[in-house]
Short mmCIF file of C-alpha atoms and ligand atoms in Angstrom, two decimals:
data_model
loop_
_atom_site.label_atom_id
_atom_site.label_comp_id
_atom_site.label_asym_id
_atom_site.label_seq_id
_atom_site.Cartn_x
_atom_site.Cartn_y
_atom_site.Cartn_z
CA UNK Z 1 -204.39 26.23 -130.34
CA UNK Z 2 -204.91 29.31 -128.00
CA UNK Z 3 -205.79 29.45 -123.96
CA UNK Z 4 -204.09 26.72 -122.16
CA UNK Z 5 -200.64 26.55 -124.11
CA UNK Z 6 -197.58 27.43 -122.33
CA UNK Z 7 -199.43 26.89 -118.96
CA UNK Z 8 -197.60 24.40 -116.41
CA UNK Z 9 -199.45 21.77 -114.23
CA UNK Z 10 -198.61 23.24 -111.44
CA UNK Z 11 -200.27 26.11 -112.33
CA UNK Z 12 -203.25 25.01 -113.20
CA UNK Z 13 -204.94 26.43 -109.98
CA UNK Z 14 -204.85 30.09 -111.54
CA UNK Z 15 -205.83 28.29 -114.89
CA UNK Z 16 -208.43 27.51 -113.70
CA UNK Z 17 -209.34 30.52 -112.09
CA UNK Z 18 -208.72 32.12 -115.13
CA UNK Z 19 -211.15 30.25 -117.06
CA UNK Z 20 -213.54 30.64 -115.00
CA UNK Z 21 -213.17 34.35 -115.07
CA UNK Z 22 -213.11 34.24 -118.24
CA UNK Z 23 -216.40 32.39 -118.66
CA UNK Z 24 -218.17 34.33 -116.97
CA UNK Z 25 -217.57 37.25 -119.42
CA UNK Z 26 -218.25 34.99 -121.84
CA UNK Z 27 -214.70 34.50 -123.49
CA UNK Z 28 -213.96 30.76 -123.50
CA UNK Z 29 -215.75 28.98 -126.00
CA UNK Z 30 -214.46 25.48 -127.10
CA UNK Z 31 -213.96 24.81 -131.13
CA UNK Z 32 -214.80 21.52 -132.93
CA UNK Z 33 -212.61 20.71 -136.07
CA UNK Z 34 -212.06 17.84 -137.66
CA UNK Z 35 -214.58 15.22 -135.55
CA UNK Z 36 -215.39 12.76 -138.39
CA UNK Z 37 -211.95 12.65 -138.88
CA UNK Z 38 -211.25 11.07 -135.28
CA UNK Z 39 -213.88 8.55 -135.00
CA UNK Z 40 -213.45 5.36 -135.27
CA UNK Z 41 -215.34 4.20 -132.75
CA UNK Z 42 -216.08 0.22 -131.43
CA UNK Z 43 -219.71 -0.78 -132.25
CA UNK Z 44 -221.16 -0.60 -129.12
CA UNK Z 45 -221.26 3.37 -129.97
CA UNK Z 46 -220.39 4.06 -126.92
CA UNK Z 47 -217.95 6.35 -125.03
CA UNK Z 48 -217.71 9.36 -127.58
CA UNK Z 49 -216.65 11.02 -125.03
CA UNK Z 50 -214.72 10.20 -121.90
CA UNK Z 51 -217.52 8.34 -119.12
CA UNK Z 52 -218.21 10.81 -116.21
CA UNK Z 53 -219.75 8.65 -112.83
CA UNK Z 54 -219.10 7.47 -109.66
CA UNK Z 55 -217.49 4.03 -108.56
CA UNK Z 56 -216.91 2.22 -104.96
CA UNK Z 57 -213.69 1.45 -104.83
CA UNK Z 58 -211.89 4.32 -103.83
CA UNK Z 59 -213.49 5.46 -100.73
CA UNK Z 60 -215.40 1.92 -99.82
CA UNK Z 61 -213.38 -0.56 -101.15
CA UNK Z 62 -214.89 -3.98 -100.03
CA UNK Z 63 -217.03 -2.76 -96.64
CA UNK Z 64 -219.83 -0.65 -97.80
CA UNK Z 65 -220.37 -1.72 -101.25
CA UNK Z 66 -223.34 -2.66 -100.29
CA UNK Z 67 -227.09 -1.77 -102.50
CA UNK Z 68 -228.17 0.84 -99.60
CA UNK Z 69 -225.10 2.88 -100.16
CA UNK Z 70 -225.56 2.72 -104.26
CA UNK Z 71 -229.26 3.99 -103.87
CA UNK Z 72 -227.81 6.79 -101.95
CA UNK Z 73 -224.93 7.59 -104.42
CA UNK Z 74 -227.62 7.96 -107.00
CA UNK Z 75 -230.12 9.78 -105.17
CA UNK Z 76 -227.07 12.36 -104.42
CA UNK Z 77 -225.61 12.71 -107.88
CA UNK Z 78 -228.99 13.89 -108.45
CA UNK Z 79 -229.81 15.99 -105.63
CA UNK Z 80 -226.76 18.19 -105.38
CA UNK Z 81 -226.83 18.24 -109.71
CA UNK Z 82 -223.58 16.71 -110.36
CA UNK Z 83 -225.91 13.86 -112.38
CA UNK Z 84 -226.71 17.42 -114.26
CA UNK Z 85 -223.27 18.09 -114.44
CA UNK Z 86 -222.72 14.67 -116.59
CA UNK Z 87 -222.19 12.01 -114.07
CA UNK Z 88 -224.23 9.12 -115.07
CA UNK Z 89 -222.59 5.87 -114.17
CA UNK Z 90 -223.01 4.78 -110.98
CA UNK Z 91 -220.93 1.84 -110.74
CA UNK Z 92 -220.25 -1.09 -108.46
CA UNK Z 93 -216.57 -2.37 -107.90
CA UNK Z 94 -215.05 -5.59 -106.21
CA UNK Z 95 -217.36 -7.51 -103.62
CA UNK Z 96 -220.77 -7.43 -105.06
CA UNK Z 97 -221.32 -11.09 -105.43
CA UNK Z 98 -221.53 -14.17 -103.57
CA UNK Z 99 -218.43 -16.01 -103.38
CA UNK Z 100 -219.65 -19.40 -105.40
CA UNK Z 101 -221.21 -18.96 -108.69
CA UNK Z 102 -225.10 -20.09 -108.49
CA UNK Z 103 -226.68 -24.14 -109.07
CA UNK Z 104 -226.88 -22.68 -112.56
CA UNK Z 105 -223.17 -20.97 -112.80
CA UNK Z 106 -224.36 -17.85 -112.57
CA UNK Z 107 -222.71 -14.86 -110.67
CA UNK Z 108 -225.42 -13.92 -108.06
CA UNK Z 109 -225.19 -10.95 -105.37
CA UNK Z 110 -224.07 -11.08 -102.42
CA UNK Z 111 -227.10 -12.07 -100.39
CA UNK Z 112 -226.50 -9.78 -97.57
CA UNK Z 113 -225.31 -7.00 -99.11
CA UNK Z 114 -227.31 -6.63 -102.34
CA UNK Z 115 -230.30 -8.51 -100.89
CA UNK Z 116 -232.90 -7.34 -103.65
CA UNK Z 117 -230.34 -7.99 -106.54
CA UNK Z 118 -228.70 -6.40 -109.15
CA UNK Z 119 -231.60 -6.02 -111.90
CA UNK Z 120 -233.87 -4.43 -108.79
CA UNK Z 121 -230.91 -1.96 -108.45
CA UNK Z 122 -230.05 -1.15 -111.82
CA UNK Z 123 -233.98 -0.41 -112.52
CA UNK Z 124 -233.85 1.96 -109.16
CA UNK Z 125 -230.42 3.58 -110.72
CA UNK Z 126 -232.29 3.96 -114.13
CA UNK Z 127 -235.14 5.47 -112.86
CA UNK Z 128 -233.07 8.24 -111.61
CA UNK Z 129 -232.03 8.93 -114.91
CA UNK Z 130 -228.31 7.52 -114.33
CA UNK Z 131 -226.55 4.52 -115.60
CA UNK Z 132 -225.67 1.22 -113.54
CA UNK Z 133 -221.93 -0.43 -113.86
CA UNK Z 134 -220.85 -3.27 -112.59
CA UNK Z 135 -217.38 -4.86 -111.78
CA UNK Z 136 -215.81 -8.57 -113.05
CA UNK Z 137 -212.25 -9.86 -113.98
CA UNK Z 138 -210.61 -11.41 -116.81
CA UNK Z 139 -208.91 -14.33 -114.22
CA UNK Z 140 -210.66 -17.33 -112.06
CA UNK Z 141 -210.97 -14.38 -108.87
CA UNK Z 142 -211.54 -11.14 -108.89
CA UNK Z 143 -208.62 -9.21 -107.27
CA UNK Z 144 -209.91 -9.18 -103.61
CA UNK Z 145 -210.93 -12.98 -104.02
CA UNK Z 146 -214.67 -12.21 -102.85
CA UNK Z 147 -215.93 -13.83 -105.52
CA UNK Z 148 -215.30 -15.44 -108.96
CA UNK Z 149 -214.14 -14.36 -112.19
CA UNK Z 150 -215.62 -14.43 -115.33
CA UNK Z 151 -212.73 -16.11 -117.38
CA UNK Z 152 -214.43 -19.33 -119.24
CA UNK Z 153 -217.36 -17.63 -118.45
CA UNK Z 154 -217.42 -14.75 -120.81
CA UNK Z 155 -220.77 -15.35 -122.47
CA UNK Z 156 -222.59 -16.25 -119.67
CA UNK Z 157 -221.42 -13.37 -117.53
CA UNK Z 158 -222.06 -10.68 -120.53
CA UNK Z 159 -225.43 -12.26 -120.68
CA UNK Z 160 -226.37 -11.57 -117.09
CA UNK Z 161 -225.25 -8.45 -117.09
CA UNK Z 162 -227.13 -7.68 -120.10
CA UNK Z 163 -230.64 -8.98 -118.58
CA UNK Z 164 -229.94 -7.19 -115.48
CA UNK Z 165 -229.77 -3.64 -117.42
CA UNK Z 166 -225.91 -2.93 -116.94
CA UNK Z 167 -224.48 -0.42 -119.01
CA UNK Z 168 -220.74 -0.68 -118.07
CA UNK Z 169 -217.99 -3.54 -117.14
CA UNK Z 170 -214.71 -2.64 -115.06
CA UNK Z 171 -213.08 -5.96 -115.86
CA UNK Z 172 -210.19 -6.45 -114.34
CA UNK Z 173 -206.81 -8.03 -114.38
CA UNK Z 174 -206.18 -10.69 -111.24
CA UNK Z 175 -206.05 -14.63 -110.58
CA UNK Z 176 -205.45 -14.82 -114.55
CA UNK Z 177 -203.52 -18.15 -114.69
CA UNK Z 178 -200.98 -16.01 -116.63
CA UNK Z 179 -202.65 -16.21 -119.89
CA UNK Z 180 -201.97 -13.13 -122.03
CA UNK Z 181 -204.62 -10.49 -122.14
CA UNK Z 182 -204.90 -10.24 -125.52
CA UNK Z 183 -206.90 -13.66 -125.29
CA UNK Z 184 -208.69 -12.20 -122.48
CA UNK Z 185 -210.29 -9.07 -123.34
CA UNK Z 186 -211.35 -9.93 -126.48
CA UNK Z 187 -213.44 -12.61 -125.58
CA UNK Z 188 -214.99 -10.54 -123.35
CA UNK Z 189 -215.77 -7.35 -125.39
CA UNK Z 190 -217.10 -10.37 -128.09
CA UNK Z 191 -219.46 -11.99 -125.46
CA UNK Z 192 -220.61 -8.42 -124.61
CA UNK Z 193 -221.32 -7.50 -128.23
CA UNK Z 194 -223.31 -10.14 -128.33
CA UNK Z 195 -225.27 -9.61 -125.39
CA UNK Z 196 -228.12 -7.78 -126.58
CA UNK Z 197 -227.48 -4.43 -125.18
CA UNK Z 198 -224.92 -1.73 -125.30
CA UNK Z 199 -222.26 -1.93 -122.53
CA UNK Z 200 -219.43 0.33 -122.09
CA UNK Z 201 -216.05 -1.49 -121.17
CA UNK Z 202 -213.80 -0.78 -119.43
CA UNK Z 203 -210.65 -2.68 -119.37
CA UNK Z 204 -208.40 -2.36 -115.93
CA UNK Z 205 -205.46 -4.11 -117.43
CA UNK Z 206 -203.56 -1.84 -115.54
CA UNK Z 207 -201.10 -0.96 -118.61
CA UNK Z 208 -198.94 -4.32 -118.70
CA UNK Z 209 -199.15 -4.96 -122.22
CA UNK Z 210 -199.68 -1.53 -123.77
CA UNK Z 211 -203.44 -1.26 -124.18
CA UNK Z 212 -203.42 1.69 -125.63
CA UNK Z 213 -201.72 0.16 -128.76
CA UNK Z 214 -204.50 -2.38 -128.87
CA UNK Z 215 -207.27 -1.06 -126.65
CA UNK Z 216 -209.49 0.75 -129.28
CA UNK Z 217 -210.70 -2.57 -130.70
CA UNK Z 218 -212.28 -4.13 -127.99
CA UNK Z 219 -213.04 -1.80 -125.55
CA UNK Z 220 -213.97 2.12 -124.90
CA UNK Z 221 -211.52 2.94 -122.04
CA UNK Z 222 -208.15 1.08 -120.66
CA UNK Z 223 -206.14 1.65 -117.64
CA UNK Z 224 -202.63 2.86 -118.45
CA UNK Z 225 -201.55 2.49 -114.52
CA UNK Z 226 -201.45 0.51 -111.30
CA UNK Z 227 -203.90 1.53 -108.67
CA UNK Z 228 -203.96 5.10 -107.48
CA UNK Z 229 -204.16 5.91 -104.00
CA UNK Z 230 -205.08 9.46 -102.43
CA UNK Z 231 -201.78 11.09 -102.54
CA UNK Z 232 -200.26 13.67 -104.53
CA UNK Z 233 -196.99 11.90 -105.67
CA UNK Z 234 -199.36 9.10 -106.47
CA UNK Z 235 -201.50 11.29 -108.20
CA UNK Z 236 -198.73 12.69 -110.20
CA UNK Z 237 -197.21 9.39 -111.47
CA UNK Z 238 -200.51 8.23 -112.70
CA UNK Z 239 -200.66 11.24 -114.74
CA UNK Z 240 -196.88 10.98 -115.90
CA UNK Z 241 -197.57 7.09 -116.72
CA UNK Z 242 -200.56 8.34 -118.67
CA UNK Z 243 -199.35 10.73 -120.36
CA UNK Z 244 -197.35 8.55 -122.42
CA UNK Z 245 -200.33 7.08 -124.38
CA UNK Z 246 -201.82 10.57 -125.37
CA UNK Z 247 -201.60 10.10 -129.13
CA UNK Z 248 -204.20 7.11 -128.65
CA UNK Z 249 -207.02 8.18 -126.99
CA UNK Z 250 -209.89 9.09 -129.24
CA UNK Z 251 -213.75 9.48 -128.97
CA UNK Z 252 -214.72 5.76 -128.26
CA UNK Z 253 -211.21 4.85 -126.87
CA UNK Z 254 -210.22 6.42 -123.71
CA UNK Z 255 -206.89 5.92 -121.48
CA UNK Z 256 -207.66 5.94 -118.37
CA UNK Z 257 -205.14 6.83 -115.14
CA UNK Z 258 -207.55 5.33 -112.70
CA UNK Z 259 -210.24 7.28 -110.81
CA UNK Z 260 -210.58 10.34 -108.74
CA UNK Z 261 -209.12 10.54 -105.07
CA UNK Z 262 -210.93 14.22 -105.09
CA UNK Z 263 -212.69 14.21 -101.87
CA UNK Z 264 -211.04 11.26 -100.38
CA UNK Z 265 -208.87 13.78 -97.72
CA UNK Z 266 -205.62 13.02 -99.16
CA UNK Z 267 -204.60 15.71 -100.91
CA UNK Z 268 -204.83 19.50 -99.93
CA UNK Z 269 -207.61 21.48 -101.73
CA UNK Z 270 -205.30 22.56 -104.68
CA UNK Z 271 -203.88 19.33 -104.76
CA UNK Z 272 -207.14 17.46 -105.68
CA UNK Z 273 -207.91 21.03 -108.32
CA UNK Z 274 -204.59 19.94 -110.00
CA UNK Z 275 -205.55 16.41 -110.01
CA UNK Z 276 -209.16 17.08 -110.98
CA UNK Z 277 -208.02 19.44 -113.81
CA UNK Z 278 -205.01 17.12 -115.17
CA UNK Z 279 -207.75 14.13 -115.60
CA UNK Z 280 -210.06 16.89 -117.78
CA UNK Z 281 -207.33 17.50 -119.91
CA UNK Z 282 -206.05 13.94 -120.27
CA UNK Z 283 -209.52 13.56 -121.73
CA UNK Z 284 -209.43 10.60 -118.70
CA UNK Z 285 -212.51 9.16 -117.71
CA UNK Z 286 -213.68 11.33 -114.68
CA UNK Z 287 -215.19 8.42 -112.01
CA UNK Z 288 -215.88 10.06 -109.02
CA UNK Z 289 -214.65 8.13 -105.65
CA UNK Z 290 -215.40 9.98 -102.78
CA UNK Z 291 -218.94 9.27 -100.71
CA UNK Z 292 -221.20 12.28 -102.71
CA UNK Z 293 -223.50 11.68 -99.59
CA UNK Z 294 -221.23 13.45 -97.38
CA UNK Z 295 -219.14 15.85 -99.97
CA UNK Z 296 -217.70 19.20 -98.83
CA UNK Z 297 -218.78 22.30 -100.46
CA UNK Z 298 -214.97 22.55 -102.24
CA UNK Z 299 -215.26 19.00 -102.99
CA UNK Z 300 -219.10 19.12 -105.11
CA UNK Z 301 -217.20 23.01 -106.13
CA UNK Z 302 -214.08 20.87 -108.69
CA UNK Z 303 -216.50 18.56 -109.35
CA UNK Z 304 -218.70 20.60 -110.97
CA UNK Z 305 -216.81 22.78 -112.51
CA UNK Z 306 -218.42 23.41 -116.10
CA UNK Z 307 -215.33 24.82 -117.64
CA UNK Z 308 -213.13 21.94 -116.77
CA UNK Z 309 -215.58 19.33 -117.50
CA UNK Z 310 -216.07 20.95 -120.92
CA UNK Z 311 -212.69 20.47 -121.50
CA UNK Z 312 -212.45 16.89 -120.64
CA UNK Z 313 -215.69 16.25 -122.63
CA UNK Z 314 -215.17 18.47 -126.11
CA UNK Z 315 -216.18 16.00 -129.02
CA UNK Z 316 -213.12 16.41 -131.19
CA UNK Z 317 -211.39 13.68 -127.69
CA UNK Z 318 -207.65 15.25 -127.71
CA UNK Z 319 -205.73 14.53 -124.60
CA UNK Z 320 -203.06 17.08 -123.56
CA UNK Z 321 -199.99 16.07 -123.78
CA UNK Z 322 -196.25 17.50 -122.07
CA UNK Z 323 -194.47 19.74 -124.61
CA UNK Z 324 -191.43 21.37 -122.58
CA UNK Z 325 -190.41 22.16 -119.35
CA UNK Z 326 -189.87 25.43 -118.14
CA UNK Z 327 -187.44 25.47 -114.99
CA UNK Z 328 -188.77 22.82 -113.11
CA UNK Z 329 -192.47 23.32 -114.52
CA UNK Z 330 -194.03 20.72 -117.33
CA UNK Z 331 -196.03 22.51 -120.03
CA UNK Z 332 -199.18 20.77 -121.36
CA UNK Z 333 -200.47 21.58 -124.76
CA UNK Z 334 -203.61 20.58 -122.60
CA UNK Z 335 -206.61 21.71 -124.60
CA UNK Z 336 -205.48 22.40 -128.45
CA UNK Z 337 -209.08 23.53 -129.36
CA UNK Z 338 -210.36 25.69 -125.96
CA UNK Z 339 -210.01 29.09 -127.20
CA UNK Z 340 -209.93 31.72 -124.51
CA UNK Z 341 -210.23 35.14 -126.08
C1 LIG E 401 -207.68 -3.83 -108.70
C2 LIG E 401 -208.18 -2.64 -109.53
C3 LIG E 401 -208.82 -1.63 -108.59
C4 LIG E 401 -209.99 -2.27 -107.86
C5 LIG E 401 -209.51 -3.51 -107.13
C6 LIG E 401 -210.66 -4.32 -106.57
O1 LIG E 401 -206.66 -3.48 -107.84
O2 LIG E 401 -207.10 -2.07 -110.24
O3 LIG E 401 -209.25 -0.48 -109.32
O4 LIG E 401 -210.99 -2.60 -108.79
O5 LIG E 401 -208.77 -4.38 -107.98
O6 LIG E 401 -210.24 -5.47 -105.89
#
């Protein structure tokens, strides 16, 4: 391992500048070794590398997640080339669907905000190239109590979502009736298995009961954390929390810290580099969560930084993990096969 080692987070800044320098004279090539020897993936086949998209939650939360505002996310991952980049997913979060399941028992969107439906959205999102996701919890509510869950529901939820075109679940972790996850997410990833078309999942269990340890099996990415919020002690704690599980992500298995603040006005402009450059290196999931329609240039500039998102999404799926301290300063291991020359 060359290039990143000995190099504390809090430099990572100058790291970055220095890769970048050092790309453009051609010196930093990334090294594959040992691939087959790493994969064990689930059998949806998916995730081989850690998801790169957008989500709602972050900067819209429950007001705006409406179908106007997705069309617009996609058409500007596409126009300003971060879909290029590698962002495909372009996923809803809480408060897409009516509050009552249908006459049938069916979820169904939320009339007013999603008035031409989910499959009518999920064909517009496909036709831009991109990927549609969609948001459900493993408890009787989802965690803003908009509308239901889909425990006791499984199949018939997976289902749906499977004749609608989705290609990713967030399921999450609320209104559970305290039974143990490791009932829940199973019967989930089962019912999507069986669903008739390949859906990533993603399970926000938030870390309670270790997921990494059991993760791999059912699912392609699991939350290690609670929710993040757009702050850099926030930030860092996700990352610290995280960091913990390194030995168990994989390609098809990914921890996940939560999604990206970058964008959200938080943070300082370094702050959200750091942030944007520990999540590479984590080999975390990179979910944008800022509005892309209205992205400043330094914003769409760490976004789309090649050289970082190589990093995050080099085949051979080894996340960085803490290896010393100098002074006060935490030294990653970060990127054990990015040679810089
Ligand atoms: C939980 C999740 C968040 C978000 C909200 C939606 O808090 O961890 O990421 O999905 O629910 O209500």
């Amino acid at each position: 391992m060359e290039g990143y080692r000995g190099r504390p987070w809090t430099r990572l800044p100058a790291l970055l500048l220095a890769c970048a320098a050092a790309a453009a004279v051609g010196e930093c090539r990334v090294v594959h070794v040992g691939e087959a020897h790493r994969r064990s993936m689930l059998a949806n086949g998916l995730g081989a590398t850690p998801p790169m998209g957008w989500n709602s939650w972050n900067h819209f939360a429950c007001d705006g997640n409406g179908e106007v505002v997705i069309r617009e996310t996609a058409d500007a991952l596409v126009s300003t080339g971060l879909a290029a980049a590698g962002y495909k997913y372009v996923n809803l979060d809480d408060c897409w669907a009516e509050p009552e399941r249908d006459a049938k028992g069916n979820l169904a969107a939320n009339k007013k905000t999603f008035p031409h439906g989910i499959k009518a959205l999920a064909d517009y999102v496909h036709s831009k190239g991109l990927k549609l996701g969609i948001y459900s919890d493993a408890g009787y509510k989802t965690c803003a109590k908009a509308q239901p869950g889909s425990l006791g529901h499984e199949e018939q939820d997976a289902k749906t979502f499977a004749s609608w075109g989705v290609d990713y679940l967030k399921y999450d972790n609320c209104n559970n009736g305290d039974t143990k996850p490791l009932q829940r997410y199973p019967d989930m990833s089962k019912a999507l298995m069986q669903a008739g078309r390949p859906i990533f999942f993603n399970l926000c269990e938030w870390g309670d009961m270790h997921p990494a340890r059991w993760g791999a099996a059912y699912g392609n990415s699991w939350r290690t954390t609670n929710d993040i919020e757009d702050t850099w002690n926030s930030m860092t704690s996700m990352a610290d929390q995280n960091e913990v599980w390194a030995e168990y992500a994989r390609p098809g298995g990914w921890n996940d810290p939560d999604m990206l603040e970058v964008g959200n006005g938080g943070m300082t402009n370094d702050e959200y580099i750091v942030h944007f450059s520990i999540w590479a290196i984590s080999k975390a999931p990179l979910i944008i969560g800022c509005d892309v329609r209205h992205m400043s240039q330094d914003t769409y500039d760490i976004l789309a930084n090649k050289e970082v998102i190589a990093v995050n999404q080099d085949p051979l799926g080894v996340q960085g993990k803490k290896v010393r301290m100098e002074g006060s300063s935490e030294v990653t291991d970060a990127a054990p096969h990015c040679t810089l020359r």
